[in-house]
Amino acid sequence: MATSVRRTTLTLPAAPLGPDSPLPALRAGQDVHHIEVPQDAGLPADMARQIGCAPLRSILPAPLRDGYGRSRRPTDLDALVLENDRLRATVLPGLGGRVHSLHHKPTDRELLYRNPVLQPAAFALNGAWFSGGIEWNIGATGHTTLSCAPLHAARVPAPDGGEMLRLWEWERLRDLPFQVDLWLPEGSDFLHVGVRIRNPHHHTVPVYWWSNTAVPEGERTRVLAPADAAWHFGYERTLRRVPVPGTDGTDRSYPLRSTHPADYFYDVPDGTRRWVTSLDADGRGLVQTSTDALRGRKLFLWGAGRAGRRWQQWLTEPGSGGYAEIQAGLARTQLEHVPLDAGGEFSWLEAYGPLATDPAAVHGADWGAARDEVAARLEAALPRAEVEAAYAAWLPYADQEPKETLATGSGWGALEAARTGLDLPGTPFGPATLGAEQEPWLTLLRTGDLPVGGPVPGPVLTAPAWRDLLESAPPGPSIDYHLGLAQWQAGDRAQAVRSWERALGHGAGCLPLYCLAVAESAAGEPARAADRYAQACAEAARAASVPDPAARAWRVVLPALAREAVPALLAAGRTEEAAQLLAGLRPSDPADGRYRLLTAQVLLAQGQPAAAREIFEAGFEIAGLREGDEVLGDTWYAIAEQLVAGGGPVTEEVRAAARSAHPLPERYEYRMRPV
């Protein structure tokens, strides 16, 4: 039985994604993976070069996805099932092509960590992401902006005469098309995955790719890879080479023997077969291997500390069990981006399947013997030569045209095809996929002008070719606003500010004011940023109060603006103004954690720590709390310090006393690094 592909429906308790933020995503997102590399760090030359390669200036043109909450209800999700007589893989094309489940039929075992709920959390570069399964990350360091977005999907002939499931999309951060082909050869225990990234441009593009696999976590779960050293990143902005399997007498290959979340990027020697595996107490689990182009291997662990356990509960349901991640990428570490030449492509083949080993060998004290046991069992189950042969057999099929559409992604690739005449065999971006989001940009392409559209400007494009079209268009509120976004993304901050000021002169509304506020903040001008934020909120409030159907759009913009304006006003010492702005809001949900945190921060700034403490004691949740964000702990301890100081100065002695007398409650413990 070669691969068959069929549609089905998967029902999960899910929190709706909700609307995207109406504000342009001018910031580079979470910087938890930013590091400063000293000259004497001893990094290999290519790693040091690639770590500094083309960092994001913002997540434009992607939207910020922050409209979700934490109320889940049973939801039907479109799913695609690949099946042969040995394996059954369930894929979610509407959610980044995530492989939700990989079930091994002969042993009746689930090989992945299969999340029983769909709970978005702010881990993707642009916000919404969820845990579990196998995810395909492309774009820049972090989880892809496509984590909760639909991909194109279709049936395609497979090399063995069966069927492949092809997933493809146009990735907007780097403007690159990519495809993921999945199939199960007849009689195989391994899911085969062919991946191709193409650069259709006339310039080199930095590429990021990591395939992330969530695997069940247990006291006796061990992760192994063919390496004696790893590059350790522990959310402390450092990268250092450490021995594998551990240091200080602790074997870090067991995820629950660490305290804090951490990344271990294995330093796999050149020429060694690439693989990574997670094995339980019985020596059974999942193994991932690939052709050599997919160079990197990694373990991500949450650790056994309070923060790691709290995050695991946050991402699923209590009692569901924890997970770790075994990962594979184009570079040694996820901090790197690999240059892809103009007209070039990267391609490789991955394989995922069950592995059974001698538990005494893999859990023994001898790391080398444990690795040798895994390598031998993998070679017996799936020889390295067989993986290379499968890759060679797949390559001619990578250009095969889809024979039946199974799901539809975005229209952004079709828009690029309309602009350039681009033809990408195997991954068609047809005009039928163009939609309302692309319509204004098609008008710019055809007429040289960008229509104003609705009251709140819609999706943006910032690539150089679109910036050129905007610069050639007649000035106007929509043109100048979008041109400023493109200039900002290109790093031309001064020109962006001038464009937004021109947009204001054309009556463009509050969004250029918001952009100018972000620009002032980035320039280190908190007082001027506060002025702009206040002006933007006042303009949004005015627009929202007009008796007109368009006012509804501005009623969504105002709270989004206020959530950024209040901290800016507090930073500028304008406490009462921040309090008035917050009091004037009518949050759709009074229990919204973002609103309640801001209220506590305003009360703290007003010298009312007891009232601020009451908000924490009553309890609240921030659905969009970002990975690595320490705002809850910082605010809690700032309140505690004022309570201990009693109106006096906050000295080091006061800080120590506050931490001793007012420990952070577990429900607010999300700090991913040692205190």
XYZ file of C-alpha atoms in Angstrom:
675
model
C 0.000 0.000 0.000
C 1.700 3.183 -1.201
C 0.602 6.558 0.092
C -3.039 7.441 -0.171
C -4.208 10.972 0.592
C -7.683 11.806 1.813
C -9.573 14.645 3.390
C -11.039 14.477 6.883
C -12.165 16.723 9.714
C -10.369 16.942 13.033
C -12.326 18.302 15.996
C -10.324 19.939 18.783
C -11.067 22.353 21.626
C -9.700 25.545 20.053
C -9.426 29.214 20.900
C -10.436 31.262 17.819
C -7.584 33.192 16.226
C -9.636 36.394 16.116
C -8.715 39.444 14.029
C -5.189 40.601 13.275
C -3.958 43.801 14.891
C -5.001 46.921 12.954
C -1.573 48.471 13.656
C 1.366 47.908 11.292
C 4.008 45.594 12.769
C 6.883 48.092 12.772
C 8.958 46.348 15.397
C 11.132 43.294 14.867
C 9.093 41.169 17.228
C 10.476 39.369 20.228
C 14.264 39.611 20.522
C 14.765 36.752 23.001
C 17.240 35.122 20.612
C 19.360 38.236 20.091
C 22.944 37.787 21.225
C 26.064 39.914 21.330
C 28.988 37.863 20.072
C 32.373 38.897 21.535
C 35.358 38.668 19.226
C 36.960 35.992 21.398
C 33.854 33.772 21.464
C 35.583 31.141 19.333
C 32.723 30.775 16.853
C 33.504 29.158 13.494
C 33.895 31.852 10.841
C 30.818 30.818 8.857
C 28.672 30.737 11.997
C 29.803 34.189 13.118
C 29.136 35.563 9.639
C 25.698 33.978 9.380
C 24.625 35.081 12.863
C 25.036 38.684 11.761
C 23.362 38.135 8.382
C 20.339 40.340 7.577
C 18.511 40.662 10.909
C 14.870 41.708 10.640
C 14.150 45.403 11.052
C 10.488 44.621 11.585
C 8.073 41.812 10.777
C 6.561 43.825 7.934
C 4.797 43.008 5.709
C 3.334 40.290 7.948
C 0.437 41.288 10.212
C 0.560 40.965 13.979
C -1.780 38.135 14.996
C -2.920 38.984 18.536
C -6.717 38.704 18.420
C -7.025 35.329 20.144
C -8.020 34.573 23.733
C -8.044 31.539 25.988
C -11.681 30.454 25.758
C -11.750 27.201 23.810
C -14.693 25.485 22.182
C -14.968 22.358 19.994
C -13.888 23.377 16.501
C -13.832 21.433 13.225
C -10.492 21.732 11.439
C -9.816 20.679 7.867
C -7.244 17.904 7.857
C -5.467 15.766 5.285
C -4.470 12.176 6.031
C -1.558 10.355 4.384
C -1.574 6.627 4.960
C 0.148 3.421 4.004
C 0.015 0.024 5.705
C 2.517 1.141 8.381
C 1.954 4.824 9.156
C -0.825 7.397 9.260
C 0.060 11.113 9.189
C -2.520 13.835 9.838
C -1.740 17.291 8.442
C -3.476 20.634 9.102
C -3.166 22.663 5.869
C -4.991 25.659 7.350
C -2.486 25.936 10.198
C 0.905 26.167 8.542
C 0.818 22.594 7.225
C 1.457 21.264 10.734
C 1.773 17.476 11.000
C -0.572 17.022 13.941
C -0.134 13.270 14.326
C 2.151 10.470 13.135
C 0.703 7.106 14.141
C 2.636 3.858 13.791
C 0.099 1.132 13.066
C 2.024 -2.080 13.921
C 2.755 -0.870 17.465
C -0.348 1.351 17.802
C 1.891 4.197 18.988
C 1.712 7.945 18.467
C 5.244 9.075 17.593
C 4.719 12.824 18.165
C 3.534 14.950 21.032
C -0.048 15.478 19.899
C -1.553 18.512 21.606
C -5.156 17.744 22.632
C -6.119 21.422 22.227
C -5.426 24.270 19.838
C -4.363 27.141 22.076
C -2.630 30.037 20.315
C 0.230 31.700 22.172
C 2.585 34.529 21.214
C 5.585 32.475 20.100
C 5.550 33.103 16.338
C 7.420 36.079 14.936
C 4.037 37.720 14.384
C 2.204 36.331 17.397
C -0.146 33.350 17.137
C 1.472 29.900 17.303
C 0.552 26.598 18.932
C 2.523 23.649 20.219
C 2.710 20.028 19.103
C 3.440 17.957 16.005
C 5.928 18.827 13.251
C 6.110 22.424 12.056
C 7.932 23.966 9.099
C 9.700 27.211 10.012
C 10.902 29.555 7.288
C 11.655 33.289 7.276
C 13.808 34.403 10.196
C 14.949 33.245 13.624
C 11.852 32.065 15.467
C 8.563 30.397 14.630
C 7.311 31.305 11.166
C 4.667 33.970 10.529
C 2.762 31.174 8.755
C 2.273 29.168 11.980
C -1.481 29.796 11.969
C -1.935 30.588 8.267
C -3.307 28.438 5.440
C -0.974 26.854 2.896
C -1.753 25.648 -0.598
C -2.128 21.863 -0.709
C -2.612 19.356 -3.520
C -2.186 15.737 -4.561
C 0.927 15.107 -6.634
C 2.321 11.868 -8.093
C 4.921 10.295 -5.796
C 8.183 8.697 -6.969
C 6.929 5.185 -6.089
C 3.694 5.493 -8.068
C 1.559 6.466 -5.098
C 0.469 9.939 -4.072
C 2.298 12.804 -2.413
C 0.787 15.639 -0.443
C 2.344 18.913 -1.551
C 2.211 22.015 0.649
C 3.475 25.331 -0.693
C 3.288 29.063 -0.097
C 4.962 32.417 -0.677
C 6.851 33.429 2.478
C 6.569 37.220 2.794
C 9.397 38.167 5.186
C 12.005 37.090 2.616
C 9.729 36.883 -0.453
C 10.581 33.260 -1.154
C 8.438 30.383 -2.437
C 8.830 27.026 -0.734
C 7.287 23.576 -0.911
C 7.012 20.564 1.390
C 6.234 17.194 -0.253
C 5.107 14.373 2.056
C 4.689 10.708 1.123
C 4.872 7.201 2.584
C 6.589 4.667 0.335
C 4.943 1.263 0.196
C 5.832 -0.823 3.247
C 7.896 1.990 4.786
C 7.899 2.898 8.470
C 9.179 6.377 7.581
C 7.376 9.505 6.478
C 9.406 11.024 3.634
C 9.495 14.817 3.360
C 11.045 16.596 0.383
C 11.636 20.325 0.922
C 12.604 22.935 -1.639
C 13.188 26.691 -1.240
C 13.722 28.718 -4.409
C 15.115 32.209 -4.912
C 13.467 33.699 -8.020
C 15.102 37.098 -7.498
C 18.164 38.704 -9.063
C 19.836 39.136 -5.674
C 21.018 36.915 -2.824
C 18.453 36.277 -0.097
C 19.112 35.152 3.513
C 17.318 31.869 4.241
C 16.173 30.356 7.516
C 14.675 26.885 7.866
C 14.062 24.653 10.875
C 11.792 21.616 11.035
C 10.572 21.411 14.644
C 9.188 18.176 16.089
C 7.432 18.026 19.451
C 8.023 14.727 21.255
C 6.584 13.447 24.553
C 8.597 14.301 27.633
C 9.227 11.878 30.501
C 11.545 11.300 33.427
C 13.445 8.683 31.423
C 13.162 10.321 27.998
C 16.570 10.854 26.413
C 17.456 12.886 23.324
C 20.491 11.796 21.327
C 22.375 13.149 18.314
C 25.760 12.248 16.754
C 27.804 14.920 18.549
C 30.122 15.345 21.521
C 29.516 19.088 21.866
C 26.711 21.591 21.409
C 26.192 25.319 21.230
C 24.099 26.249 24.260
C 21.634 29.143 24.273
C 19.826 29.733 27.563
C 17.838 32.967 27.024
C 20.684 34.911 28.653
C 21.773 36.457 25.331
C 24.855 34.237 25.134
C 25.993 31.349 22.956
C 28.663 29.001 24.291
C 30.063 25.622 23.338
C 29.446 22.915 25.939
C 30.201 19.196 26.116
C 27.459 16.665 25.378
C 25.723 15.038 27.170
C 26.252 17.409 30.069
C 28.208 19.602 32.417
C 28.490 19.912 36.202
C 27.642 16.237 36.575
C 24.188 16.683 35.035
C 23.222 14.766 31.902
C 21.352 17.386 29.838
C 20.273 14.813 27.249
C 17.384 14.088 29.639
C 15.190 17.206 29.240
C 13.742 17.062 32.761
C 17.192 17.172 34.362
C 17.560 20.839 33.432
C 15.887 23.627 35.376
C 15.426 26.395 32.833
C 14.378 26.389 29.165
C 17.360 26.036 26.846
C 18.500 25.278 23.310
C 21.283 22.806 22.544
C 22.493 23.068 18.933
C 24.515 19.921 18.336
C 27.903 20.332 16.665
C 27.598 17.364 14.293
C 30.971 16.633 12.625
C 31.158 16.976 8.859
C 30.605 13.684 7.061
C 28.597 12.195 9.929
C 25.069 11.025 9.170
C 22.563 13.642 10.326
C 19.941 12.441 12.809
C 18.295 13.237 16.128
C 16.078 11.023 18.253
C 13.981 11.043 21.407
C 13.712 7.688 23.190
C 11.647 6.680 26.220
C 12.573 4.442 29.150
C 12.061 1.359 26.948
C 14.413 2.703 24.270
C 11.562 3.453 21.834
C 10.594 6.704 20.205
C 10.897 8.867 17.100
C 13.975 9.394 14.957
C 14.485 12.105 12.344
C 17.189 11.916 9.690
C 17.919 13.688 6.408
C 20.290 14.256 3.553
C 23.307 16.332 4.518
C 21.997 19.689 3.253
C 19.888 19.903 6.429
C 22.939 20.423 8.584
C 21.780 21.415 12.068
C 20.260 19.368 14.888
C 18.861 20.716 18.121
C 17.175 19.879 21.417
C 14.838 22.441 22.950
C 13.790 21.695 26.498
C 11.468 23.489 28.885
C 13.208 22.168 31.985
C 11.753 21.115 35.309
C 11.633 24.585 36.879
C 8.471 26.510 37.678
C 8.556 28.639 34.534
C 8.983 25.695 32.171
C 6.153 23.799 33.825
C 3.943 26.898 33.751
C 4.563 27.463 30.047
C 3.705 23.833 29.294
C 0.384 24.206 31.128
C -0.233 27.468 29.269
C 0.138 25.802 25.871
C -2.174 22.853 26.496
C -4.431 21.445 29.224
C -3.336 20.443 32.742
C -2.609 16.742 32.876
C -1.773 16.496 29.174
C 1.893 15.757 29.718
C 4.854 17.833 28.655
C 7.003 17.858 25.562
C 10.462 18.675 24.273
C 11.439 19.488 20.694
C 13.952 17.801 18.425
C 14.760 19.985 15.455
C 16.693 20.108 12.193
C 17.840 23.151 10.234
C 19.936 24.537 7.414
C 22.588 26.015 9.717
C 24.282 24.879 12.925
C 22.102 27.201 15.025
C 18.792 29.024 14.725
C 20.604 32.332 15.167
C 21.998 32.038 11.616
C 20.670 32.807 8.140
C 22.207 31.101 5.114
C 22.649 33.079 1.858
C 20.835 31.697 -1.192
C 22.197 32.974 -4.496
C 20.033 34.619 -7.131
C 18.155 31.991 -9.113
C 19.334 29.249 -6.771
C 17.550 26.748 -4.583
C 18.024 24.657 -1.467
C 16.509 21.168 -1.387
C 16.799 18.102 0.816
C 14.917 15.049 2.031
C 13.879 14.325 5.623
C 12.525 11.099 7.103
C 10.539 10.584 10.312
C 9.763 7.208 11.817
C 9.829 4.867 14.826
C 13.032 3.608 16.377
C 13.417 0.686 18.783
C 16.735 0.270 20.597
C 18.286 -1.600 23.488
C 17.274 0.525 26.519
C 20.312 -0.584 28.510
C 22.569 0.780 25.776
C 20.827 4.098 25.147
C 20.378 4.839 28.860
C 23.853 3.714 29.858
C 26.535 6.011 31.218
C 28.660 5.754 28.063
C 27.455 8.486 25.670
C 29.457 7.099 22.778
C 27.960 3.653 23.186
C 24.453 5.126 23.332
C 25.056 7.049 20.107
C 26.512 3.989 18.396
C 23.436 1.969 19.379
C 21.108 4.539 17.819
C 23.236 4.880 14.682
C 23.283 1.102 14.167
C 19.536 0.694 14.719
C 18.789 3.609 12.386
C 21.026 2.171 9.680
C 19.183 -1.137 9.958
C 15.754 0.508 9.854
C 16.538 3.104 7.148
C 19.993 2.936 5.557
C 21.686 6.211 4.768
C 22.031 5.157 1.134
C 18.285 4.625 0.961
C 17.656 8.207 2.084
C 20.035 9.507 -0.579
C 18.319 7.348 -3.207
C 14.876 8.581 -2.114
C 16.072 12.167 -2.457
C 17.400 11.523 -5.968
C 14.135 9.825 -6.913
C 12.054 12.710 -5.539
C 13.870 15.571 -7.269
C 12.338 14.971 -10.736
C 8.896 14.918 -9.090
C 9.418 18.264 -7.335
C 8.345 20.010 -10.557
C 5.287 17.807 -11.107
C 2.177 19.931 -11.393
C -0.539 19.326 -8.785
C -3.339 17.120 -10.062
C -5.993 17.938 -7.453
C -6.221 20.985 -5.186
C -6.919 20.075 -1.559
C -6.551 23.450 0.184
C -5.887 27.055 -0.790
C -3.345 29.395 0.797
C -2.859 33.118 0.263
C -2.875 35.185 -2.908
C 0.509 36.824 -2.301
C 2.375 34.431 -4.578
C -0.177 35.062 -7.322
C 0.369 38.792 -6.894
C 4.116 38.324 -7.395
C 3.385 36.210 -10.456
C 1.186 39.034 -11.789
C 3.977 41.548 -11.219
C 6.856 39.512 -12.652
C 5.347 36.830 -14.880
C 6.995 34.316 -12.564
C 6.516 30.648 -13.442
C 7.519 28.154 -10.759
C 6.983 24.555 -11.913
C 5.364 22.442 -9.249
C 4.101 25.321 -7.131
C 1.559 27.293 -9.156
C 0.407 30.643 -7.819
C -2.621 31.068 -10.061
C -4.776 34.195 -10.466
C -7.749 32.352 -8.966
C -6.064 32.654 -5.549
C -6.016 36.464 -5.665
C -8.409 37.987 -3.139
C -9.518 41.192 -1.482
C -6.163 41.630 0.287
C -4.311 41.756 -3.025
C -6.875 43.868 -4.923
C -5.505 47.327 -3.974
C -2.005 46.229 -4.954
C -3.222 44.898 -8.278
C -4.707 48.347 -8.853
C -1.318 49.932 -8.082
C 0.313 47.503 -10.487
C -2.172 48.254 -13.280
C -2.881 51.948 -12.790
C 0.061 53.330 -10.817
C -2.148 54.430 -7.923
C -3.146 52.777 -4.655
C -6.797 53.189 -3.695
C -7.581 54.366 -0.186
C -9.917 51.437 0.460
C -11.546 51.225 3.875
C -11.064 53.631 6.761
C -8.193 51.537 8.172
C -5.487 50.732 5.578
C -5.289 47.022 4.818
C -2.399 44.591 4.255
C 0.952 46.062 3.312
C 3.801 45.278 0.922
C 7.321 46.518 1.590
C 9.608 44.707 -0.872
C 11.891 46.924 -2.990
C 9.883 46.422 -6.192
C 6.690 47.571 -4.491
C 8.512 50.466 -2.859
C 9.580 51.580 -6.336
C 5.955 51.524 -7.499
C 4.864 53.540 -4.457
C 7.605 56.116 -5.041
C 6.393 56.558 -8.629
C 2.721 56.961 -7.657
C 1.032 60.349 -7.141
C 1.169 61.476 -3.479
C -1.864 60.842 -1.330
C -2.838 59.514 2.094
C -2.658 55.832 1.165
C 0.475 56.123 -0.997
C 2.465 58.125 1.564
C 1.440 55.921 4.471
C 2.417 52.709 2.680
C 5.570 54.259 1.236
C 6.650 55.123 4.765
C 6.195 51.494 5.791
C 8.317 50.288 2.869
C 11.032 52.858 3.651
C 11.004 51.886 7.317
C 11.455 48.231 6.410
C 14.346 49.163 4.107
C 16.088 50.941 6.986
C 15.526 54.444 5.583
C 14.003 55.802 8.785
C 14.349 59.507 7.919
C 12.484 59.109 4.623
C 9.823 57.021 6.355
C 9.186 59.825 8.846
C 8.872 62.351 6.020
C 6.403 60.100 4.191
C 4.228 59.694 7.288
C 4.269 63.426 7.905
C 3.092 63.941 4.305
C 0.337 61.373 4.884
C -0.820 63.413 7.875
C -0.984 66.469 5.634
C -3.279 64.507 3.330
C -5.613 63.675 6.225
C -4.551 60.030 6.592
C -5.797 59.675 10.187
C -4.151 58.246 13.275
C -2.004 55.422 11.850
C 0.771 57.704 10.542
C 0.797 59.280 14.016
C 1.268 55.819 15.488
C 4.121 55.158 13.057
C 5.769 58.441 14.029
C 5.406 57.508 17.709
C 7.232 54.216 17.091
C 9.916 56.103 15.148
C 10.438 58.568 18.017
C 10.634 55.703 20.490
C 13.194 53.875 18.338
C 15.217 57.106 18.140
C 15.394 57.303 21.943
C 12.971 60.232 22.286
C 10.429 59.069 24.910
C 8.882 62.505 25.429
C 8.263 63.065 21.732
C 7.026 59.474 21.359
C 4.517 60.109 24.149
C 3.295 63.219 22.326
C 2.702 61.247 19.148
C 0.958 58.425 20.991
C -1.342 60.882 22.718
C -2.154 62.570 19.395
C -2.821 59.204 17.740
C -5.193 58.126 20.518
C -7.031 61.456 20.393
C -7.450 61.175 16.616
C -8.665 57.561 16.893
C -11.149 58.549 19.617
C -12.458 61.357 17.427
C -12.869 59.040 14.433
C -14.548 56.392 16.599
C -17.127 58.881 17.906
C -18.421 59.946 14.495
C -21.969 58.637 13.788
C -20.868 56.713 10.739
C -20.531 52.964 9.981
C -16.799 53.519 9.399
C -16.436 54.487 13.059
C -16.624 50.798 14.011
C -13.198 50.225 12.500
C -11.651 52.954 14.622
C -13.233 51.482 17.759
C -10.951 48.497 17.174
C -7.909 50.682 16.513
C -8.270 52.766 19.684
C -7.677 49.999 22.272
C -4.765 48.645 20.228
C -3.216 52.111 20.238
C -3.901 52.639 23.932
C -2.149 49.398 24.900
C 1.046 50.868 23.470
C 0.376 54.486 24.424
C -0.111 53.899 28.167
C 3.401 52.443 28.754
C 4.867 55.239 26.589
C 3.107 57.904 28.643
C 4.252 56.274 31.883
C 7.838 56.152 30.585
C 7.620 59.888 29.879
C 6.337 60.620 33.392
C 2.838 61.544 32.201
C 1.080 59.349 34.726
C -2.244 61.148 35.010
C -2.587 61.343 31.249
C -1.994 57.575 31.061
C -4.626 57.035 33.753
C -7.176 59.165 31.900
C -6.535 57.355 28.622
C -6.966 53.971 30.275
C -10.102 55.049 32.135
C -11.656 56.225 28.867
C -11.337 52.814 27.244
C -14.173 50.359 27.114
C -12.487 46.993 26.674
C -14.643 44.399 25.000
C -13.775 42.136 27.913
C -13.207 43.917 31.261
C -11.228 40.872 32.410
C -8.766 41.303 29.500
C -5.375 40.673 31.081
C -3.641 43.341 29.022
C -6.065 45.976 30.340
C -5.690 44.793 33.933
C -1.882 44.774 33.781
C -1.885 48.343 32.446
C -4.226 49.351 35.247
C -1.830 47.891 37.834
C 1.106 49.701 36.222
C -0.766 53.018 36.269
C -1.706 52.550 39.931
C 1.906 51.754 40.739
C 3.048 54.928 38.977
C 0.465 56.886 40.971
C 1.977 55.646 44.224
C -0.787 53.133 44.963
C 1.076 49.810 45.242
C -1.576 48.236 47.475
C -4.279 48.849 44.866
C -1.970 47.516 42.158
C -1.298 44.419 44.257
C -5.039 43.770 44.565
C -5.268 43.364 40.776
C -2.609 40.665 40.854
C -4.234 38.966 43.817
C -7.598 38.903 42.019
C -5.869 37.128 39.143
C -5.666 37.739 35.414
C -4.216 36.181 32.267
C -2.582 37.813 29.244
C -3.405 35.585 26.293
C -0.729 37.239 24.154
C 2.145 36.990 26.628
C 5.256 36.644 24.484
C 7.991 34.067 24.778
C 10.633 35.390 27.160
C 8.512 38.351 28.316
C 9.267 39.178 31.951
C 6.714 41.983 32.372
C 4.586 40.084 34.917
C 7.504 39.346 37.220
C 8.968 42.827 36.796
C 5.665 44.514 37.645
C 4.995 42.226 40.607
C 8.386 42.966 42.167
C 8.137 46.687 41.447
C 4.882 46.649 43.437
C 6.506 44.625 46.224
C 9.434 47.057 46.421
C 7.123 50.030 46.876
C 5.173 48.161 49.551
C 8.359 47.330 51.453
C 9.841 50.813 50.967
C 6.659 52.435 52.357
C 7.233 55.638 50.425
C 10.972 55.690 51.028
C 13.783 55.078 48.541
C 14.072 51.665 46.873
C 17.536 50.459 47.884
C 19.221 47.138 47.239
C 18.241 46.117 50.765
C 14.614 46.960 49.965
C 14.769 44.937 46.749
C 16.163 41.917 48.564
C 13.524 42.199 51.281
C 10.757 42.529 48.670
C 11.842 39.347 46.885
C 12.010 37.477 50.165
C 8.682 38.706 51.560
C 6.718 38.701 48.282
C 7.756 35.759 46.087
C 6.246 35.734 42.616
C 3.087 33.557 42.546
C 3.359 30.495 40.340
C 0.531 31.676 38.076
C 2.717 34.627 36.984
C 5.993 32.714 36.649
C 7.014 32.748 32.988
C 10.674 33.801 33.278
C 12.748 31.650 30.926
C 16.152 32.457 32.381
C 17.675 32.300 35.864
C 16.635 35.215 38.064
